[in-house]
Short mmCIF file of C-alpha atoms in Angstrom, two decimals:
data_model
loop_
_atom_site.label_atom_id
_atom_site.label_comp_id
_atom_site.label_asym_id
_atom_site.label_seq_id
_atom_site.Cartn_x
_atom_site.Cartn_y
_atom_site.Cartn_z
CA MET A 233 -31.98 43.50 -84.17
CA THR A 234 -34.74 41.51 -82.73
CA ALA A 235 -34.73 37.76 -82.41
CA GLU A 236 -37.53 35.15 -81.75
CA ILE A 237 -36.86 31.36 -80.49
CA ILE A 238 -39.65 29.01 -80.92
CA ALA A 239 -39.58 25.67 -78.80
CA ILE A 240 -41.61 23.16 -80.52
CA GLY A 241 -43.03 20.03 -79.02
CA THR A 242 -46.41 19.21 -77.01
CA GLU A 243 -44.15 17.83 -74.10
CA LEU A 244 -42.82 21.23 -73.27
CA LEU A 245 -46.50 22.42 -72.42
CA THR A 246 -46.42 19.73 -69.71
CA PRO A 247 -44.99 19.83 -66.15
CA PHE A 248 -42.59 17.04 -67.21
CA ARG A 249 -40.27 18.68 -69.79
CA GLN A 250 -38.53 21.97 -69.61
CA ASP A 251 -37.12 23.96 -72.43
CA THR A 252 -33.26 24.74 -71.88
CA ASN A 253 -32.21 25.11 -75.58
CA SER A 254 -33.46 28.86 -75.44
CA LEU A 255 -31.17 29.62 -72.55
CA TYR A 256 -28.48 28.27 -74.33
CA LEU A 257 -29.21 30.12 -77.76
CA THR A 258 -30.18 33.38 -75.74
CA GLU A 259 -26.63 33.44 -74.10
CA LYS A 260 -25.02 32.75 -78.08
CA LEU A 261 -27.22 35.35 -79.63
CA ASN A 262 -26.29 38.00 -77.09
CA GLN A 263 -22.57 37.39 -77.52
CA LEU A 264 -23.17 38.35 -81.16
CA GLY A 265 -25.11 41.50 -79.88
CA ILE A 266 -28.49 39.90 -81.14
CA GLU A 267 -31.26 40.62 -78.32
CA VAL A 268 -34.27 38.07 -77.82
CA GLY A 269 -37.42 39.81 -77.98
CA TYR A 270 -39.83 36.85 -78.09
CA LYS A 271 -39.72 33.36 -76.92
CA THR A 272 -42.63 31.30 -77.72
CA VAL A 273 -43.52 27.56 -76.64
CA VAL A 274 -45.82 25.47 -79.06
CA GLY A 275 -47.46 22.09 -79.34
CA ASP A 276 -47.11 19.84 -82.25
CA ARG A 277 -50.69 20.75 -83.87
CA LEU A 278 -49.85 21.62 -87.52
CA GLU A 279 -52.27 24.75 -87.63
CA ASP A 280 -50.70 25.86 -84.47
CA LEU A 281 -46.94 25.98 -85.97
CA ILE A 282 -48.12 27.73 -88.76
CA SER A 283 -50.10 30.53 -86.91
CA VAL A 284 -46.86 30.84 -84.78
CA ALA A 285 -44.55 30.96 -87.42
CA ARG A 286 -46.62 33.37 -89.36
CA ILE A 287 -46.56 35.81 -86.44
CA ALA A 288 -42.90 35.34 -85.50
CA LEU A 289 -42.11 36.12 -89.30
CA GLU A 290 -43.97 39.43 -89.17
CA ARG A 291 -42.00 40.75 -85.90
CA ALA A 292 -38.75 39.22 -85.81
CA GLN A 293 -35.66 39.71 -88.29
CA LEU A 294 -34.01 36.21 -86.97
CA VAL A 295 -36.46 33.22 -86.17
CA ILE A 296 -34.89 30.02 -84.67
CA PHE A 297 -37.47 27.11 -84.43
CA MET A 298 -35.93 24.09 -82.04
CA GLY A 299 -37.57 20.49 -82.32
CA GLY A 300 -40.08 18.99 -84.61
CA LEU A 301 -37.41 17.77 -87.25
CA GLY A 302 -37.76 13.74 -86.44
CA PRO A 303 -39.08 11.22 -88.22
CA THR A 304 -42.70 10.63 -86.79
CA GLU A 305 -46.22 11.88 -87.83
CA ASP A 306 -45.88 15.00 -84.99
CA ASP A 307 -42.65 15.98 -86.26
CA LEU A 308 -44.31 18.89 -88.49
CA THR A 309 -41.88 22.15 -88.31
CA ARG A 310 -40.59 21.73 -91.65
CA GLU A 311 -44.06 21.58 -93.08
CA ALA A 312 -45.23 24.20 -90.97
CA VAL A 313 -42.33 26.88 -91.85
CA ALA A 314 -42.89 25.98 -95.59
CA GLU A 315 -46.61 26.66 -95.22
CA ALA A 316 -46.21 30.02 -93.56
CA LEU A 317 -43.37 31.08 -96.04
CA ASN A 318 -45.66 29.61 -99.16
CA LEU A 319 -42.60 27.56 -100.30
CA PRO A 320 -42.76 23.95 -101.45
CA LEU A 321 -40.50 21.14 -99.85
CA ARG A 322 -38.17 19.41 -101.86
CA ARG A 323 -36.99 15.92 -100.93
CA ASP A 324 -32.77 15.84 -100.90
CA PRO A 325 -31.98 12.68 -102.25
CA ASP A 326 -28.41 13.26 -100.92
CA ILE A 327 -29.70 13.66 -97.43
CA VAL A 328 -31.95 10.43 -97.63
CA ALA A 329 -28.83 8.61 -98.98
CA ALA A 330 -26.90 9.58 -96.32
CA LEU A 331 -29.61 8.59 -93.89
CA TYR A 332 -29.57 4.82 -95.51
CA ALA A 333 -25.91 4.57 -95.26
CA ARG A 334 -26.14 5.70 -91.57
CA PHE A 335 -28.46 2.88 -90.76
CA ALA A 336 -26.75 0.56 -92.78
CA SER A 337 -23.62 0.94 -91.18
CA ARG A 338 -25.20 -0.11 -87.68
CA ARG A 339 -26.67 -3.08 -89.52
CA MET A 340 -30.13 -1.96 -89.43
CA LYS A 341 -32.78 -1.27 -91.61
CA MET A 342 -34.07 2.40 -91.82
CA PRO A 343 -37.83 2.82 -91.37
CA GLU A 344 -39.54 4.55 -94.58
CA ASN A 345 -40.68 7.27 -92.39
CA ASN A 346 -37.26 8.50 -91.77
CA ALA A 347 -36.64 9.68 -95.19
CA LYS A 348 -38.99 12.59 -94.61
CA GLN A 349 -36.02 14.16 -93.03
CA GLY A 350 -34.55 14.81 -96.09
CA ASP A 351 -37.66 17.31 -97.01
CA ILE A 352 -35.75 20.84 -97.45
CA ILE A 353 -37.64 24.00 -97.81
CA THR A 354 -37.25 25.35 -100.89
CA GLY A 355 -34.14 27.87 -101.13
CA ALA A 356 -32.98 26.53 -97.55
CA ILE A 357 -29.36 25.34 -97.06
CA PRO A 358 -29.32 21.88 -95.29
CA LEU A 359 -27.04 22.03 -91.94
CA GLU A 360 -25.37 18.48 -91.24
CA ASN A 361 -26.09 16.74 -87.99
CA ALA A 362 -23.04 15.07 -86.73
CA LYS A 363 -24.94 13.74 -83.59
CA GLY A 364 -28.51 12.69 -84.92
CA THR A 365 -30.71 12.14 -88.31
CA ALA A 366 -32.39 15.34 -88.41
CA PRO A 367 -30.48 17.82 -90.49
CA GLY A 368 -31.28 21.44 -89.71
CA GLN A 369 -32.03 24.41 -92.21
CA TRP A 370 -30.72 27.93 -92.91
CA LEU A 371 -32.66 30.24 -94.95
CA GLU A 372 -31.82 34.06 -95.83
CA GLY A 373 -32.70 36.93 -97.74
CA SER A 374 -35.72 37.36 -99.65
CA VAL A 375 -37.17 34.09 -98.45
CA GLY A 376 -40.95 33.94 -99.50
CA ASN A 377 -40.88 37.69 -100.35
CA LEU A 378 -39.46 38.36 -96.48
CA ASN A 379 -35.97 39.62 -95.75
CA LYS A 380 -35.39 37.34 -92.69
CA VAL A 381 -33.30 34.77 -91.31
CA ILE A 382 -34.49 31.59 -90.65
CA ILE A 383 -33.14 28.30 -88.50
CA LEU A 384 -34.48 25.15 -88.28
CA LEU A 385 -32.57 23.26 -85.51
CA PRO A 386 -33.11 19.75 -83.88
CA GLY A 387 -34.53 19.48 -80.50
CA PRO A 388 -32.38 17.53 -78.42
CA PRO A 389 -29.82 19.82 -76.73
CA HIS A 390 -26.78 17.38 -77.86
CA GLU A 391 -27.63 17.95 -81.38
CA LEU A 392 -28.72 21.29 -81.36
CA ARG A 393 -25.78 22.98 -79.56
CA PRO A 394 -23.15 21.85 -81.76
CA MET A 395 -25.14 22.28 -84.98
CA PHE A 396 -25.55 25.87 -83.82
CA ASP A 397 -22.05 26.32 -83.02
CA VAL A 398 -20.41 24.93 -86.28
CA HIS A 399 -22.81 25.98 -88.52
CA CYS A 400 -24.86 28.98 -87.21
CA PHE A 401 -22.77 31.26 -85.19
CA GLU A 402 -20.37 32.78 -87.59
CA ARG A 403 -23.16 32.87 -90.37
CA LEU A 404 -24.77 35.01 -87.83
CA ARG A 405 -21.73 37.29 -87.19
CA ALA A 406 -21.21 37.81 -90.84
CA ARG A 407 -24.93 38.38 -91.70
CA PHE A 408 -25.36 40.95 -89.07
CA THR A 409 -22.19 42.90 -88.68
CA ASP A 410 -23.29 46.10 -90.12
CA SER A 411 -26.38 46.23 -87.49
CA ARG A 412 -24.64 45.16 -84.86
CA GLN A 413 -25.08 46.14 -81.10
CA TYR A 414 -22.79 45.07 -78.45
CA ILE A 415 -24.58 44.20 -75.28
CA ALA A 416 -22.91 43.89 -71.36
CA THR A 417 -24.41 42.46 -68.54
CA ARG A 418 -23.78 42.57 -64.82
CA LEU A 419 -25.55 40.45 -61.98
CA LEU A 420 -25.60 41.77 -58.49
CA LYS A 421 -26.67 39.27 -55.81
CA VAL A 422 -28.36 40.52 -52.69
CA ALA A 423 -28.48 38.32 -49.26
CA MET A 424 -31.69 38.19 -47.10
CA MET A 425 -33.08 41.46 -48.06
CA ALA A 426 -36.92 41.62 -49.12
CA GLU A 427 -37.17 42.37 -52.59
CA SER A 428 -39.49 45.35 -51.98
CA GLU A 429 -36.89 46.83 -49.78
CA CYS A 430 -34.15 46.20 -52.00
CA ASP A 431 -35.94 47.80 -54.78
CA ALA A 432 -37.04 50.96 -52.64
CA ARG A 433 -33.49 51.73 -52.05
CA VAL A 434 -31.95 51.04 -55.65
CA ALA A 435 -34.81 52.39 -57.64
CA PRO A 436 -33.81 55.95 -57.18
CA ILE A 437 -30.53 55.15 -58.58
CA TYR A 438 -31.03 52.81 -61.33
CA LYS A 439 -34.19 55.19 -62.77
CA LYS A 440 -31.29 57.74 -63.65
CA HIS A 441 -29.73 55.37 -65.78
CA PRO A 442 -32.46 54.73 -68.24
CA GLN A 443 -29.67 53.19 -71.00
CA VAL A 444 -29.24 50.42 -68.52
CA GLU A 445 -31.85 47.97 -68.51
CA THR A 446 -32.48 46.75 -64.85
CA THR A 447 -34.72 43.70 -63.78
CA ILE A 448 -35.11 42.51 -60.08
CA LEU A 449 -35.77 39.32 -59.43
CA GLY A 450 -36.57 37.93 -55.77
CA GLY A 451 -36.81 34.66 -53.78
CA GLY A 452 -35.23 32.12 -51.52
CA GLY A 453 -33.57 34.50 -49.44
CA GLU A 454 -31.93 36.23 -52.17
CA VAL A 455 -32.34 39.19 -54.45
CA GLN A 456 -30.86 39.64 -57.89
CA LEU A 457 -30.15 42.80 -59.80
CA HIS A 458 -29.83 42.15 -63.36
CA LEU A 459 -28.27 44.95 -65.45
CA ARG A 460 -28.13 45.14 -69.01
CA ALA A 461 -26.82 47.61 -71.92
CA THR A 462 -26.32 47.89 -75.51
CA ALA A 463 -24.23 50.29 -76.98
CA ALA A 464 -22.13 50.42 -80.53
CA SER A 465 -19.07 49.21 -78.84
CA GLN A 466 -18.45 46.40 -76.08
CA GLN A 467 -16.31 49.12 -74.10
CA LYS A 468 -19.24 51.64 -73.98
CA ALA A 469 -21.76 48.87 -72.83
CA GLU A 470 -19.37 47.66 -70.36
CA GLU A 471 -18.88 51.44 -68.96
CA LEU A 472 -22.70 51.62 -68.81
CA VAL A 473 -23.34 48.55 -66.56
CA GLU A 474 -19.86 49.11 -64.53
CA ASN A 475 -21.17 52.61 -63.52
CA LEU A 476 -24.67 51.89 -62.31
CA ALA A 477 -23.19 48.73 -60.45
CA GLU A 478 -20.73 50.60 -58.80
CA LYS A 479 -23.38 52.97 -57.54
CA LEU A 480 -25.88 50.08 -56.59
CA GLU A 481 -23.43 48.42 -54.71
CA GLU A 482 -22.52 51.43 -52.79
CA GLU A 483 -26.15 51.79 -51.70
CA LEU A 484 -26.67 48.33 -50.80
CA ASP A 485 -23.08 47.73 -49.02
CA ASP A 486 -22.61 44.35 -47.60
CA PHE A 487 -25.78 43.25 -48.75
CA VAL A 488 -24.45 42.49 -51.81
CA PHE A 489 -22.43 39.14 -51.90
CA SER A 490 -21.60 38.48 -55.42
CA SER A 491 -21.07 40.75 -58.60
CA GLY A 492 -19.92 37.84 -60.72
CA GLY A 493 -22.77 35.40 -60.40
CA GLU A 494 -21.56 33.24 -57.68
CA SER A 495 -23.65 31.49 -55.23
CA LEU A 496 -23.66 32.06 -51.51
CA GLU A 497 -22.00 28.87 -50.74
CA GLN A 498 -19.34 29.45 -53.05
CA ILE A 499 -18.76 33.05 -51.24
CA ALA A 500 -18.82 31.50 -47.96
CA GLN A 501 -16.24 29.08 -49.13
CA TYR A 502 -14.12 31.92 -50.79
CA TYR A 503 -13.88 33.34 -47.58
CA LEU A 504 -13.41 30.55 -45.29
CA GLU A 505 -10.48 29.53 -47.64
CA MET A 506 -9.15 33.22 -47.45
CA ARG A 507 -9.29 33.07 -43.75
CA GLY A 508 -7.73 29.44 -43.34
CA ALA A 509 -10.70 28.80 -41.41
CA THR A 510 -12.69 25.53 -40.79
CA ILE A 511 -16.46 24.80 -40.11
CA ALA A 512 -18.63 22.13 -38.86
CA VAL A 513 -22.36 21.99 -38.49
CA ALA A 514 -25.20 20.67 -36.37
CA GLU A 515 -28.58 20.79 -38.18
CA SER A 516 -32.16 20.24 -37.07
CA CYS A 517 -34.88 21.47 -39.26
CA THR A 518 -32.39 21.59 -42.12
CA GLY A 519 -31.89 18.18 -42.19
CA GLY A 520 -28.23 18.25 -43.79
CA LEU A 521 -29.17 20.80 -46.37
CA LEU A 522 -26.46 23.22 -45.16
CA GLY A 523 -23.71 20.53 -45.24
CA GLU A 524 -24.85 19.82 -48.72
CA ARG A 525 -24.67 23.22 -49.85
CA LEU A 526 -21.21 24.03 -48.66
CA THR A 527 -19.94 20.82 -49.80
CA SER A 528 -21.22 21.53 -53.29
CA VAL A 529 -18.52 23.68 -53.89
CA SER A 530 -15.08 22.13 -55.49
CA GLY A 531 -12.50 22.56 -52.70
CA SER A 532 -14.70 22.47 -50.04
CA SER A 533 -12.56 19.58 -48.15
CA ARG A 534 -10.01 22.20 -47.34
CA SER A 535 -12.76 23.97 -44.74
CA PHE A 536 -15.59 21.89 -44.44
CA LEU A 537 -14.84 19.19 -41.52
CA GLY A 538 -18.38 17.67 -41.23
CA GLY A 539 -21.00 17.82 -38.59
CA ALA A 540 -24.23 16.07 -37.92
CA ILE A 541 -28.03 15.84 -38.30
CA VAL A 542 -29.41 16.22 -35.12
CA TYR A 543 -33.13 15.62 -35.24
CA SER A 544 -33.83 14.04 -32.06
CA ASN A 545 -33.26 15.68 -28.55
CA HIS A 546 -31.08 12.47 -27.48
CA LEU A 547 -28.70 13.09 -30.78
CA LYS A 548 -28.51 16.82 -30.00
CA THR A 549 -26.97 15.96 -26.91
CA ALA A 550 -24.91 12.66 -27.83
CA PHE A 551 -23.44 14.14 -31.19
CA ALA A 552 -23.76 18.08 -30.46
CA GLY A 553 -23.03 18.17 -27.08
CA VAL A 554 -26.43 20.02 -26.02
CA PRO A 555 -27.01 19.51 -22.17
CA SER A 556 -30.23 17.91 -21.61
CA GLN A 557 -31.40 20.34 -19.00
CA VAL A 558 -31.21 23.13 -21.64
CA ILE A 559 -33.46 21.01 -23.89
CA ALA A 560 -35.81 20.32 -21.08
CA GLN A 561 -36.05 23.96 -19.92
CA HIS A 562 -36.18 25.68 -23.34
CA GLY A 563 -37.37 23.30 -25.97
CA ALA A 564 -35.65 21.94 -29.03
CA VAL A 565 -36.31 24.94 -30.79
CA SER A 566 -35.09 27.60 -28.94
CA ARG A 567 -32.28 30.44 -28.82
CA GLU A 568 -30.13 28.65 -25.98
CA VAL A 569 -30.19 25.22 -28.06
CA ALA A 570 -28.90 26.91 -31.27
CA VAL A 571 -26.09 28.12 -29.42
CA ALA A 572 -25.22 25.07 -27.63
CA MET A 573 -25.66 23.09 -30.88
CA ALA A 574 -23.11 25.60 -32.60
CA GLU A 575 -20.78 25.55 -29.75
CA GLY A 576 -20.86 21.81 -29.18
CA ILE A 577 -20.53 21.00 -32.85
CA ARG A 578 -17.46 23.34 -32.99
CA VAL A 579 -15.59 21.78 -30.13
CA LYS A 580 -16.22 18.09 -31.12
CA CYS A 581 -15.01 18.75 -34.77
CA LYS A 582 -12.16 21.06 -33.27
CA ALA A 583 -13.10 23.64 -36.23
CA THR A 584 -12.66 27.21 -36.32
CA LEU A 585 -16.61 27.96 -36.82
CA GLY A 586 -19.72 26.01 -35.47
CA VAL A 587 -22.97 26.59 -36.78
CA GLY A 588 -26.52 25.45 -35.27
CA ILE A 589 -29.86 25.51 -36.78
CA THR A 590 -33.02 24.32 -35.26
CA GLY A 591 -36.48 25.14 -36.29
CA VAL A 592 -40.04 24.35 -37.21
CA ALA A 593 -40.05 23.55 -40.85
CA GLY A 594 -43.91 22.40 -40.82
CA PRO A 595 -46.10 22.13 -42.02
CA THR A 596 -47.11 20.42 -38.52
CA GLY A 597 -45.43 20.69 -35.15
CA GLY A 598 -45.96 24.45 -34.94
CA SER A 599 -47.44 26.15 -31.90
CA GLU A 600 -48.86 29.42 -31.10
CA GLU A 601 -45.58 30.08 -29.19
CA LYS A 602 -43.31 28.41 -32.09
CA PRO A 603 -45.24 28.77 -35.18
CA VAL A 604 -44.12 27.13 -38.29
CA GLY A 605 -41.22 29.12 -39.77
CA LEU A 606 -39.41 29.91 -36.36
CA VAL A 607 -35.81 29.10 -36.85
CA TYR A 608 -32.65 29.98 -34.74
CA HIS A 609 -29.55 29.91 -36.25
CA ALA A 610 -26.00 30.16 -34.25
CA LEU A 611 -22.67 30.59 -35.44
CA ALA A 612 -19.73 30.33 -32.44
CA ASP A 613 -16.40 30.99 -33.01
CA GLY A 614 -14.83 29.99 -29.32
CA LYS A 615 -15.17 33.75 -28.48
CA LYS A 616 -18.52 34.90 -29.05
CA THR A 617 -21.71 33.32 -30.41
CA GLU A 618 -23.99 34.97 -32.80
CA VAL A 619 -27.70 34.13 -33.04
CA VAL A 620 -30.26 35.22 -35.34
CA LYS A 621 -34.08 34.40 -34.76
CA ARG A 622 -36.04 34.50 -37.87
CA ASP A 623 -39.79 33.27 -39.11
CA PHE A 624 -39.61 32.43 -42.65
CA PRO A 625 -43.04 32.20 -44.60
CA GLY A 626 -43.67 29.38 -47.00
CA ASP A 627 -43.99 25.63 -47.12
CA ARG A 628 -41.54 23.33 -45.73
CA ASP A 629 -39.01 23.02 -48.54
CA ARG A 630 -38.76 27.02 -48.61
CA ILE A 631 -38.24 27.28 -44.92
CA ARG A 632 -35.40 24.86 -44.88
CA TRP A 633 -33.81 26.63 -47.82
CA TYR A 634 -34.36 30.11 -46.41
CA ALA A 635 -32.79 28.69 -43.03
CA SER A 636 -29.44 27.31 -44.99
CA GLN A 637 -29.27 30.64 -46.61
CA GLN A 638 -29.42 32.75 -43.74
CA ALA A 639 -26.74 30.61 -41.87
CA LEU A 640 -24.51 30.94 -45.05
CA ASP A 641 -24.86 34.62 -44.69
CA MET A 642 -23.85 34.65 -41.18
CA VAL A 643 -20.79 32.68 -42.26
CA ARG A 644 -19.51 35.16 -45.04
CA ARG A 645 -20.62 38.35 -42.86
CA LYS A 646 -18.35 36.81 -40.23
CA LEU A 647 -15.39 36.17 -42.42
CA MET A 648 -15.81 39.23 -44.64
#
């Protein structure tokens, strides 16, 4: 069964507002074995809303409209769906009375335009909104000569989510039990491998498993392999994705750092705790990003001791113990300085591991010898210091993120 989610609001077509409701609804629908085949974002013009509604009603069995149920002139979802279904709106006196009572309880006079929130499409069931003034609506069966389920939900997430959970989830489960498919998913995360290289290695494997939909997404020093299967039972769907996941993990070996959705910093923290190890960091070009990522994980105080942001050469010496002559001889961005930073901060903080990062994040400061994107990462444990030199592409933010990703992966691999 195919569903379509329609997010309504001109603000969603600007750079300033993002639709997150559809992610929540997709997760909930997948739990019911309902696949989302289409997502649409449309502005507040009535003619556009009607057009989008008609297209959705032709191609999906379940259509969910989000937003446009408020009291203002640009809240036109009710009108558009009614027009698309060729059904009249009726004003529900009970809803209007409840709206007046809601305002009165707060010693406020209700503006007359709020009454339009009581307009219900003929044949629809109103859905109570416990968190706001705009009720939702549920239509099903042969509505407007269409055998569909149509749901209208308010746009604010704190209103939409409880309304869907309380009034829609179980209704949908009952409505589509006979045609239900079960969905299983798995997410494998791969560290510091190019997307093209990853696909070249795994494509010969996943192509032999067409019953599992495989999607590869890359970026930021991480490749994600999304596996998804549908079957007549949950057990069968799980078997399909598990079988493929095992083969992919065997091929990619220790490049796979997570099979349960964890971030790289969560995995690094897991290994630090498992080994009873502590860590300290000395950061230059990353400006504290590595420390921020490590401390974003709950419980990180058990392993993360601290560190220093040592942008200037003087502070590389004062805080991380880098000999000034090493900086003078090799330059601040060098293998030797990264090593000294890692070893120095480990000793100063009395940590099991020390990390040093120095590089050119750009967009200025690069040279032919040391271009923008050049980063040295060092990891010291008191016995051996590992160094990784990388030339990262992209802008300043991307280079800094890649550098923190590389450092976390070094920690993970060291402790595996």
